[in-house]
Each structure stands twice: as C-alpha cells, then as structure tokens.
Short mmCIF file of C-alpha atoms in Angstrom, two decimals:
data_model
loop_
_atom_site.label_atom_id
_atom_site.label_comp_id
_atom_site.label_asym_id
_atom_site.label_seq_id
_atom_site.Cartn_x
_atom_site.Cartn_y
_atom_site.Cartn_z
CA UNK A 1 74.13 51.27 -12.64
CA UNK A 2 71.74 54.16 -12.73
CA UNK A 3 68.62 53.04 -10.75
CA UNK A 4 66.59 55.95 -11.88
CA UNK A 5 66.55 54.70 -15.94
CA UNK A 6 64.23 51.99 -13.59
CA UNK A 7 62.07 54.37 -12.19
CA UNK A 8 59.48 56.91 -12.85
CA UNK A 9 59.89 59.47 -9.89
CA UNK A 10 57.09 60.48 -7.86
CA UNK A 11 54.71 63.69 -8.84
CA UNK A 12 54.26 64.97 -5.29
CA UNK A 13 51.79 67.97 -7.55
CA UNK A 14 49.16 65.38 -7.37
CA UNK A 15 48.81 64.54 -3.53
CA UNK A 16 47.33 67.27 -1.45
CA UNK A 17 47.43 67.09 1.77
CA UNK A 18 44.03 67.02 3.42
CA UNK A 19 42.97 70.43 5.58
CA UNK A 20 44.21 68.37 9.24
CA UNK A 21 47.47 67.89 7.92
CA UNK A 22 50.22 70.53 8.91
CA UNK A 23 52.36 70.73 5.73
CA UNK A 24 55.55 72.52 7.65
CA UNK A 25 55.65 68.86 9.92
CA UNK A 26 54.41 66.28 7.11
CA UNK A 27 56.40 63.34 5.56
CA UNK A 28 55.27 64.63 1.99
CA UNK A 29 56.60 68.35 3.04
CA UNK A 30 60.06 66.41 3.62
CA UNK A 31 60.02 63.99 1.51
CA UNK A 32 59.23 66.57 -1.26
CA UNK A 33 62.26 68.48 0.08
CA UNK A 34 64.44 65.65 0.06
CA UNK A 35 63.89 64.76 -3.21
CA UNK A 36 65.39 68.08 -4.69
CA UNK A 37 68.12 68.62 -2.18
CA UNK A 38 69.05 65.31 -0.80
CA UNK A 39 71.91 62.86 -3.33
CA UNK A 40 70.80 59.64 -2.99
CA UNK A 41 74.14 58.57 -1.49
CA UNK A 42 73.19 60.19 1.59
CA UNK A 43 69.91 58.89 2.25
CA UNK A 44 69.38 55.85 4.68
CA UNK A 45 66.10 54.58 3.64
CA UNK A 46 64.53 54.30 0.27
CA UNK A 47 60.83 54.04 -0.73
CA UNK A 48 60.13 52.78 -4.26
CA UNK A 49 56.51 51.70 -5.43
CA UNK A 50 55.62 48.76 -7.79
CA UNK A 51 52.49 48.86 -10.00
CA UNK A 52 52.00 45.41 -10.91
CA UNK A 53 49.90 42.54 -9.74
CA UNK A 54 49.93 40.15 -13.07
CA UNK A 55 50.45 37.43 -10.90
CA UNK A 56 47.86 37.99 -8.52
CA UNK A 57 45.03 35.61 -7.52
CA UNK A 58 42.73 38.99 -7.38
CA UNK A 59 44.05 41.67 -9.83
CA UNK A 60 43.68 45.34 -8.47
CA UNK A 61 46.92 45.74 -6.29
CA UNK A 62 48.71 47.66 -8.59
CA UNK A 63 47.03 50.88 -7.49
CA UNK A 64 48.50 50.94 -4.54
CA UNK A 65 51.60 52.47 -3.94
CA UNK A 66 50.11 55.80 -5.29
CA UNK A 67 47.07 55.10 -2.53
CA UNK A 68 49.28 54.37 0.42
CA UNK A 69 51.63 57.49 -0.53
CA UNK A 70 47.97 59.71 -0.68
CA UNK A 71 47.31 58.27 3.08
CA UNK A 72 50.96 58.64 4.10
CA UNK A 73 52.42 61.89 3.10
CA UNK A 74 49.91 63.81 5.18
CA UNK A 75 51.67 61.93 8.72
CA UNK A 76 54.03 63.04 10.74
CA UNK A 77 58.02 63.69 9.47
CA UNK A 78 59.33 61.84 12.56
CA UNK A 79 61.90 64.11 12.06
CA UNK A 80 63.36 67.05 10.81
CA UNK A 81 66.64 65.47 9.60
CA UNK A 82 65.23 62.29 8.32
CA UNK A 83 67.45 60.96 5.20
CA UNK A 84 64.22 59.44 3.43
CA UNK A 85 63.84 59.78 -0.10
CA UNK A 86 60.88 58.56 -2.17
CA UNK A 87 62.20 57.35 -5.54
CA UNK A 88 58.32 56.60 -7.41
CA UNK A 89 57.51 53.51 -9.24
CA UNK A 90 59.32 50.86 -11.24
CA UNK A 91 58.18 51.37 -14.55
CA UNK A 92 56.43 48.39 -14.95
CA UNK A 93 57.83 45.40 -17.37
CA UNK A 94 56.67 43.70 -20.31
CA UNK A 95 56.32 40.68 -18.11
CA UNK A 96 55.78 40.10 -15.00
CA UNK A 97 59.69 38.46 -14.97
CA UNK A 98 60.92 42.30 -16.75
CA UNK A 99 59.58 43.51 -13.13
CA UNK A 100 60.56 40.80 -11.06
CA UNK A 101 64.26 41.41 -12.96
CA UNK A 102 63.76 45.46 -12.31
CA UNK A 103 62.94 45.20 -8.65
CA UNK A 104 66.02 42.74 -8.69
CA UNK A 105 68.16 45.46 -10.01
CA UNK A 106 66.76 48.23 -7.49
CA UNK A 107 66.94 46.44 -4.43
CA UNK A 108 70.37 45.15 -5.51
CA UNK A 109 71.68 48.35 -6.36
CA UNK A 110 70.33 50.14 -2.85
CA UNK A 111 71.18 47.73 -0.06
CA UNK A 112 74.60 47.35 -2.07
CA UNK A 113 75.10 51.06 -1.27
CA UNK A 114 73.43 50.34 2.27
CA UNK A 115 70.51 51.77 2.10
CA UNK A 116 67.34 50.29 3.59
CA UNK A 117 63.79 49.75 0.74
CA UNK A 118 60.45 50.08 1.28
CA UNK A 119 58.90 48.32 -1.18
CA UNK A 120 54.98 49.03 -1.48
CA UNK A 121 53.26 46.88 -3.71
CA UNK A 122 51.71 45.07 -6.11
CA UNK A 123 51.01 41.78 -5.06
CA UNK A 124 52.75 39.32 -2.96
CA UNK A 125 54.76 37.22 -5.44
CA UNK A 126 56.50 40.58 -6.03
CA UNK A 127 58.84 39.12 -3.00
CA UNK A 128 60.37 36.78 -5.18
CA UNK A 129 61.72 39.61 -7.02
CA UNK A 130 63.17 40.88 -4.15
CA UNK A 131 64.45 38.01 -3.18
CA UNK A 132 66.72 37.78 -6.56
CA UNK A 133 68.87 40.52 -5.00
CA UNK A 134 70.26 38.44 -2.34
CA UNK A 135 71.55 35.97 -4.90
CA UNK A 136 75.12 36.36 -3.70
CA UNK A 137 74.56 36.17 0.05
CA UNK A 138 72.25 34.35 2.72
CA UNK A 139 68.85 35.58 3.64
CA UNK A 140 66.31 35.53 6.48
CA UNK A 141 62.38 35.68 5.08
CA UNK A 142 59.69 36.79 7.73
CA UNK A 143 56.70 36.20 5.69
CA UNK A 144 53.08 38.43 7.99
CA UNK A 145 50.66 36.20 6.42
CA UNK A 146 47.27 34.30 7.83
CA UNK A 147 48.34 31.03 5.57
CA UNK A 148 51.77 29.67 4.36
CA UNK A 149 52.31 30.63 0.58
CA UNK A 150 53.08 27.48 -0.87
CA UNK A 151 51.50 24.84 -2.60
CA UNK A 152 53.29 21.80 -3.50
CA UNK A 153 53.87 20.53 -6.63
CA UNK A 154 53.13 23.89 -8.18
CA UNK A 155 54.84 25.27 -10.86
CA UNK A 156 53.13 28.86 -11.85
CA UNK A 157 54.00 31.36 -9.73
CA UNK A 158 50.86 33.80 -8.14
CA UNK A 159 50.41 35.77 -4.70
CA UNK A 160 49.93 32.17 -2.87
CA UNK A 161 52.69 30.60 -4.64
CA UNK A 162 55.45 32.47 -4.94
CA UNK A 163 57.28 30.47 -1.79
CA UNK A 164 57.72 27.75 -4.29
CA UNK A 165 60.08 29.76 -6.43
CA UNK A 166 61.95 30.99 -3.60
CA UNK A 167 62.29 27.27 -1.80
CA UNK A 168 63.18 26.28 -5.10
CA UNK A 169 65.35 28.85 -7.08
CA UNK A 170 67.06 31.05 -4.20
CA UNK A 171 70.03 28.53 -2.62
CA UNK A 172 70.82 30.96 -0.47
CA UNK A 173 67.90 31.07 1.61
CA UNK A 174 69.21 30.14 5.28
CA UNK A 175 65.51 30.73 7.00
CA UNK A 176 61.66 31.26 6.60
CA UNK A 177 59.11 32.25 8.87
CA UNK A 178 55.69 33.13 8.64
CA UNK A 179 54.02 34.77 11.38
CA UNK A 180 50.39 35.57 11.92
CA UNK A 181 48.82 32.19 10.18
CA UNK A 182 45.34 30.81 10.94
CA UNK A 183 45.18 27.54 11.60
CA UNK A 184 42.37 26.81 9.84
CA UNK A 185 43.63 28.18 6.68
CA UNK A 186 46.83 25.61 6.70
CA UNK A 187 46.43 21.75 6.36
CA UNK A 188 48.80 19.61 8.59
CA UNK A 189 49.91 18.04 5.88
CA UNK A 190 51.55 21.95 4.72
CA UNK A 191 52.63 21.66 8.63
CA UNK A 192 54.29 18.87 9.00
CA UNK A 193 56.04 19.45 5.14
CA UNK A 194 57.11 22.85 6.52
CA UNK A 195 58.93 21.21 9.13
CA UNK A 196 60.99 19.45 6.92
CA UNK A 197 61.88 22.01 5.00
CA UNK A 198 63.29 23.58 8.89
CA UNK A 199 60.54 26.62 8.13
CA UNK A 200 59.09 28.39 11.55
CA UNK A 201 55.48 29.33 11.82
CA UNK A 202 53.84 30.99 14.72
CA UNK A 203 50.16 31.49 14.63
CA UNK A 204 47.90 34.30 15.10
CA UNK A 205 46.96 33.40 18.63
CA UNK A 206 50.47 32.74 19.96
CA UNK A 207 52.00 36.32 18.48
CA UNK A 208 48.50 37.81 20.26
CA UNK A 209 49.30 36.31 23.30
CA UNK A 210 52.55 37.74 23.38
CA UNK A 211 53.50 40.54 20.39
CA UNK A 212 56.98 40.73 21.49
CA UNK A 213 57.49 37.01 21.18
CA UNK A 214 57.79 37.91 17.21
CA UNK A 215 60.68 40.53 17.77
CA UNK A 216 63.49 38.11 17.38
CA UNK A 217 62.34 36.59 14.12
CA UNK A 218 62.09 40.59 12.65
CA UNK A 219 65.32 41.19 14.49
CA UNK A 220 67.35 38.64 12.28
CA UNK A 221 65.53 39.37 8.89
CA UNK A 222 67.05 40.43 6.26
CA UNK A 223 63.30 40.35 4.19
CA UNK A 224 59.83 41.28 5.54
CA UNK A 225 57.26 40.66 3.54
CA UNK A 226 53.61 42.13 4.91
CA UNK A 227 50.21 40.42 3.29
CA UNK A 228 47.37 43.04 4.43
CA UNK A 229 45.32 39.69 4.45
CA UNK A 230 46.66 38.81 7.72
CA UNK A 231 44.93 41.73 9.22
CA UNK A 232 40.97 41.15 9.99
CA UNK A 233 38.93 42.48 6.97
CA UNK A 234 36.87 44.40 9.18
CA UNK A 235 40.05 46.81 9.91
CA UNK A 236 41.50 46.44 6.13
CA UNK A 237 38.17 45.70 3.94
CA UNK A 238 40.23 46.04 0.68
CA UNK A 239 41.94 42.96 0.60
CA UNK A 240 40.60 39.54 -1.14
CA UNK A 241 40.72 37.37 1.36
CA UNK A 242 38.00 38.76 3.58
CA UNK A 243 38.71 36.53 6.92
CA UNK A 244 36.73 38.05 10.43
CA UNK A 245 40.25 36.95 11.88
CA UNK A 246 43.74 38.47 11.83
CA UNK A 247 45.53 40.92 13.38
CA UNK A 248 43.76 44.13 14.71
CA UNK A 249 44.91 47.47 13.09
CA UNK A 250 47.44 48.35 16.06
CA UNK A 251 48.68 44.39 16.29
CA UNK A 252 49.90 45.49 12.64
CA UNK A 253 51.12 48.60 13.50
CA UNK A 254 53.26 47.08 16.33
CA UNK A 255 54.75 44.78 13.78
CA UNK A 256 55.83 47.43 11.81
CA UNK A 257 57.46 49.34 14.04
CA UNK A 258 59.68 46.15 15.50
CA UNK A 259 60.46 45.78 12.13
CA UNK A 260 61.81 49.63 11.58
CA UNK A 261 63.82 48.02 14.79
CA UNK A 262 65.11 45.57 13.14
CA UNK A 263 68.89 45.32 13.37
CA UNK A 264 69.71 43.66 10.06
CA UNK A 265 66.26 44.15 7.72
CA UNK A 266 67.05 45.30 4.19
CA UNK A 267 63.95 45.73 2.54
CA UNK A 268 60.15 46.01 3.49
CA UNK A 269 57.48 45.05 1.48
CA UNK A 270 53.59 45.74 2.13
CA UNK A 271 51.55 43.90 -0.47
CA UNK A 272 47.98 42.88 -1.68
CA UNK A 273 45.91 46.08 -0.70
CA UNK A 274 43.29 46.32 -3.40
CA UNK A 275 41.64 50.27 -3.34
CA UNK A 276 38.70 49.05 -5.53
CA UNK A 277 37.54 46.60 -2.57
CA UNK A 278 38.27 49.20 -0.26
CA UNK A 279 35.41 50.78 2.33
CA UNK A 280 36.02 54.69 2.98
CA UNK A 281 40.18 54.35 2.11
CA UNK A 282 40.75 52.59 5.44
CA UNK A 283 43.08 49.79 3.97
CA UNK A 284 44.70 52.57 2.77
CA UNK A 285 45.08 54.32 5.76
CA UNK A 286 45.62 51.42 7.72
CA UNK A 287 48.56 50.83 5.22
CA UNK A 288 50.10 54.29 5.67
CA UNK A 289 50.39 53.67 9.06
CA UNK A 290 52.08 50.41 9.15
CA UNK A 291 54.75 51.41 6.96
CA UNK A 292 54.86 55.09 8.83
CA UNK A 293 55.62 53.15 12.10
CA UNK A 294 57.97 50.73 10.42
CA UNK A 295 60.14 54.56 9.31
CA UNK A 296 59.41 55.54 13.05
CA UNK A 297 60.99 52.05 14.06
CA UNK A 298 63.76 52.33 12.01
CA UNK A 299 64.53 56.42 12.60
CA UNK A 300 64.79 55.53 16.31
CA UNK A 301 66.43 51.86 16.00
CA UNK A 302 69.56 50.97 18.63
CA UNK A 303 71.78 48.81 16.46
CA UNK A 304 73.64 46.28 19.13
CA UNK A 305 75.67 42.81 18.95
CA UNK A 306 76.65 41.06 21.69
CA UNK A 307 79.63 39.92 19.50
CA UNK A 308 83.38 40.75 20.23
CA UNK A 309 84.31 42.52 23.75
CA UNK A 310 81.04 44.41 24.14
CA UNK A 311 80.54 45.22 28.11
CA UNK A 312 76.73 45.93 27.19
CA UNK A 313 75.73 42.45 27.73
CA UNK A 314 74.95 40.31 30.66
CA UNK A 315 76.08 36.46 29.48
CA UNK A 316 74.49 33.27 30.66
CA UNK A 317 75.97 29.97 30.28
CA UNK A 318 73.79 26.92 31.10
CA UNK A 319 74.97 23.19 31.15
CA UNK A 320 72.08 21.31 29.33
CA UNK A 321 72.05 17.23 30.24
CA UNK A 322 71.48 15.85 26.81
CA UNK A 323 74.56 18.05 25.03
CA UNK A 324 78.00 18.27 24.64
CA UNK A 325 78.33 21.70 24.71
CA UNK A 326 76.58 24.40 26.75
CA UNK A 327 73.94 27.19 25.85
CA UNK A 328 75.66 30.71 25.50
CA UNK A 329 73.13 33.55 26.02
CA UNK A 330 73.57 37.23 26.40
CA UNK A 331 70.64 40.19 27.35
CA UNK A 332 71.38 43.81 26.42
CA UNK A 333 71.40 45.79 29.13
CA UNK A 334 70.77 48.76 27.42
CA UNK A 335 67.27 47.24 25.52
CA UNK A 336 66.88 43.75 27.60
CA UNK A 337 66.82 42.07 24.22
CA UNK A 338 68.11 38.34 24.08
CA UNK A 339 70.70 36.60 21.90
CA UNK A 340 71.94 32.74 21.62
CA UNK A 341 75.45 32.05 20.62
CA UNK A 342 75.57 28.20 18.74
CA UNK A 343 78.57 26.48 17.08
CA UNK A 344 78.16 23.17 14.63
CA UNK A 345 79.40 20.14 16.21
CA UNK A 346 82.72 20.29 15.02
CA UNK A 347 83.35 24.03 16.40
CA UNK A 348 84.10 25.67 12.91
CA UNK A 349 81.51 27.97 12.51
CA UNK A 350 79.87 29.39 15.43
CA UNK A 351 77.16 32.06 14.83
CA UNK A 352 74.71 34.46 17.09
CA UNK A 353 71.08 34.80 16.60
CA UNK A 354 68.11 36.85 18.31
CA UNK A 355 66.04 35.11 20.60
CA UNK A 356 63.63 35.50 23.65
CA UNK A 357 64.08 35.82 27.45
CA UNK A 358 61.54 32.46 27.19
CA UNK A 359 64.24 30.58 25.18
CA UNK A 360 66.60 31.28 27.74
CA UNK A 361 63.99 30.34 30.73
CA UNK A 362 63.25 27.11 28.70
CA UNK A 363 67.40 26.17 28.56
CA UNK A 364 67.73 27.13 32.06
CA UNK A 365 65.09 24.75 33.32
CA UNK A 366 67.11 22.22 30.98
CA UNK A 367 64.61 22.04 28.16
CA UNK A 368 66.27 22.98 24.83
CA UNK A 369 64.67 25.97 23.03
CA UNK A 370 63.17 24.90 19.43
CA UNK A 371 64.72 27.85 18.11
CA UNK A 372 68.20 26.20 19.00
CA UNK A 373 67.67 22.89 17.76
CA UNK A 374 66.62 24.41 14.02
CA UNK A 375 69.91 26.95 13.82
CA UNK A 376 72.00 24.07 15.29
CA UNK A 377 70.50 21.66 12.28
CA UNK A 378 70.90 24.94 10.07
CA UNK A 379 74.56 25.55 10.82
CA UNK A 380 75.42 21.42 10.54
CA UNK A 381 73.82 21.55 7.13
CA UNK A 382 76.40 24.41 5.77
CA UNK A 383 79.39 23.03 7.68
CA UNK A 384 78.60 19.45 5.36
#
C-alpha cells in the first residue's frame, strides 16, 4: 500500500524559522533534508499530522499540526543522523470514519514496517482511529488526561467519548491507563466501573509526588495518547477545558520524554490544542516541546528485556504467604529499571511486565503489588 496517496506532504516553504533559531542545527533544517534524501524504509520515526476535529466537544483542533510544526521546526535536531521524516497531513475524509479509516491505514502500514508515529492532532477521539491498526494484535493504552474519557451508556463518539468505542469495538485491548486525572473531574461511580473493567488510573497528585512512578505504565505501551487539557491552562491557555490544575509545563515535558523511552510504544498522539484560544502561541510552544522531548526520548532510548539469559539483570524471588507461587523480579543494572515476571495459575503462559522498585518493596514486605494482582487476573482471563 502506498501511504503517500493518504497524505498531503508537508510545505516546509511556509515555516520560517524565527531570527534565534540556527537553521544549520534545527529539526526543520533536517527534517527538510530528510525528506528529499531519506526512503522511507530507512527512517525510524514518522511524524504525520491530522486536520480534523469533527468529533470534538470544542471545534478548532484541526489547526494544529501545522501550529505545533511552526513552534517545532525551529528546536534543536538532537542529532545529526536522526532517521526522522515528516510525512504532512492525512488528507482529511468525507467523514470523520474516512479519517478514522485513513489514520487506520497509516499507522498500520508504518509500525508494520517498524517504524515509530507521531501523530499530532485533531482532537482526541482521533485515538480510536489509531487504535483500528492494532486490530490483529494486543495493545497497551496510556491515556495523559485530567478525567477518564468515557461515559456510559453512550453511543456517539466525541473527544470525551471515544473510550467507549475502544472498550467496546477493539477485542484486543489487553490494558488502559489514564494518568494525570483530577479527582474532582471523575465520579466514583466512573471509579469504581473502571475497576471492573481492570482499567488503572493514577491521579495528578500521586504522578506529582513521584514522576517516575508513571515510567512503567509508558514503558509497556504500545499507544500514548496526550490531552493538552491535563496540563494547567495557565501553561497551555488554548485548550477548552480551562482547569487552574494539571500538570506544569516541564511535568509534561518529562512525560514525553519517558515516553520517547519507551521500550515498546508505537505511536504518539498529542491532541486537543486549539490556536484560536491560544494566549501569545504558548500551547503551541508548549506542544513543540513535549513532542520534541518525546524524539529526544526516543533518539537516546536503551531497549532492554530481562527475558532469556540476559546477565544485565539482578533477579529477586520473594515467597509471598497468601500464594502458590512466588514473585519473580529483575532490576537492570545498566538503567535500575524494574520488571515482574507472572504466569496464570495453570503455568501456560507466563509473561513480563514493567514495574517499580515500590512494587518490589511492597512484595518483599509480603504485601502483593496491585499491579500484580490486575496482570495475574489479565493473563487468567486469556488462558480461559
């Protein structure tokens, strides 16, 4: 399939760099470059924009991706030899299902070939389109969001309900997080139905506390999908949902750079920016440099498993009163990450996942980590 018949490629005529910028070391200079002299089959990460926001609760979005590239291009290359290309927008459907179906196709088509998308949107529900290109294999969601994106009962899909569609139409959705919510913002009642669905939510307060605690959830994504609403409106005034609260312009930035980390993320996407509502560009800006440290993350990423006969990694194993079988852990000793190693109870399948040096403090002081508990359901559930 030819990807490009999707696409309308990116006029890099119309975005001057401003007078700071040094051309010779900007991400525009290369990406410019790149887009003459490097095949596509040799790049490793792919930005394509999407102009629509149909679906939106507040329409406006769809000027973005040309806004975040104006703010974006002028930063840093990272580096010389960086195998980014910039593909330009999906040319945008009849309907907002054409685009859904076209982003589909894109995505599909580039992580097939191994490649790693940013997506920059558009509104939010645009992540059900991505999510259609995972229709043949499991999925990790990490939704960055200050609410959870689902309303029950609903059946039209919109930038808060788009979690509906992908509960309900993507089977092979294995886990969903959202990270960053306000408590306030979320009824119990969404809590406690949330936890029956075996969803994880961390709120705004407990990632501030401690920003690494959200590094394994990024580290097993396959799908990150970044609301600019979770980020206080005084930092990012061109977004609709206007809250005092949220994460602070460099709590965002941190999260896009673990992401760039991320071992096993496929595709990016940074959503619901709205230019019109915007004070002085700054969403804009602030925008450019989330995704710019989500390419630094992922240019400098150290891809590790603590899988086979890797000498790299210190194991634990911990006797736990209440279970059969005991709690395998292993820490890098090159990064200090953490992993969990967990089996279903009849030993077919066994299967490692990130988590933190707390899990592993909680199982050694024989208190099983939640995280266990909800993979060990997870796994059961498949097995049956």
């Amino acid at each position: 399939m030819d990807i490009k018949l999707y696409l309308k490629p990116v006029d890099f005529s119309k975005f001057k760099l401003p007078d700071w910028a040094q051309p010779k070391f900007s991400l525009g200079t290369i990406l410019e470059k790149n887009h003459s002299k490097l095949p596509l089959e040799k790049a490793e990460i792919i930005i394509i924009g999407v102009e629509d926001d149909r679906s939106a609760i507040v329409k406006g979005s769809s000027k973005a991706p040309n806004k975040i590239r104006e703010y974006l291009y002028p930063l840093n290359r990272i580096s010389p030899r960086f195998k980014i290309l910039d593909l330009g927008n999906i040319k945008t459907g009849k309907t907002i299902n054409d685009t859904y179906f076209a982003l589909k196709d894109v995505c599909a088509s580039l992580i097939g070939a191994g490649k790693t998308v940013v997506v920059l949107g558009g509104s939010q529900d645009l992540t059900f389109g991505i999510t259609k290109a995972f229709e043949e294999t499991p999925f990790n969601l990490v939704n960055i969001d200050p609410k959870l994106d689902f309303k029950k009962g609903i059946k039209t899909i919109n930038s808060e309900t788009y979690l509906n569609f992908i509960f309900e139409k993507q089977p092979n959705l294995y886990s969903q997080s959202t990270l960053g919510y306000q408590n306030y913002f979320v009824d119990s009642l969404e809590l406690d139905h949330s936890y029956e669905m075996e969803t994880e939510n961390k709120r705004l307060g407990e990632i501030r506390y401690d920003m690494s605690s959200i590094e394994p959830y990024l580290r097993d994504a396959d799908i990150l999908s970044f609301d600019l609403n979770a980020i206080r409106q005084l930092e990012a005034p061109g977004q609709y949902f206007g809250s005092p609260n949220g994460l602070y312009a460099e709590e965002a930035c941190q999260v896009g750079h673990y992401a760039g980390m991320a071992d096993k993320l496929k595709i990016a996407g940074f959503f619901n920016l709205i230019p019109r509502l915007d004070q002085g560009d700054l969403s804009c800006k602030l925008m450019a440099q989330i995704v710019w440290h989500f390419l630094e993350g992922f240019y400098f990423k150290k891809v590790e498993s603590p899988c086979g006969t890797n000498n790299d990694f210190n194991e634990f194993i911990i006797e736990i009163d209440d279970i059969d079988l005991p709690l395998i852990f292993y820490q890098s000793q090159k990064t200090g990450r953490w992993w969990m190693k967990i089996s279903d109870d009849d030993e077919i399948i066994e299967r490692t996942f990130s988590c933190s040096e707390e899990d592993y403090r909680m199982a050694a002081q024989n208190d099983i980590p939640d995280r266990w508990w909800r993979n060990i359901r997870k796994l059961n559930r498949i097995v049956k």
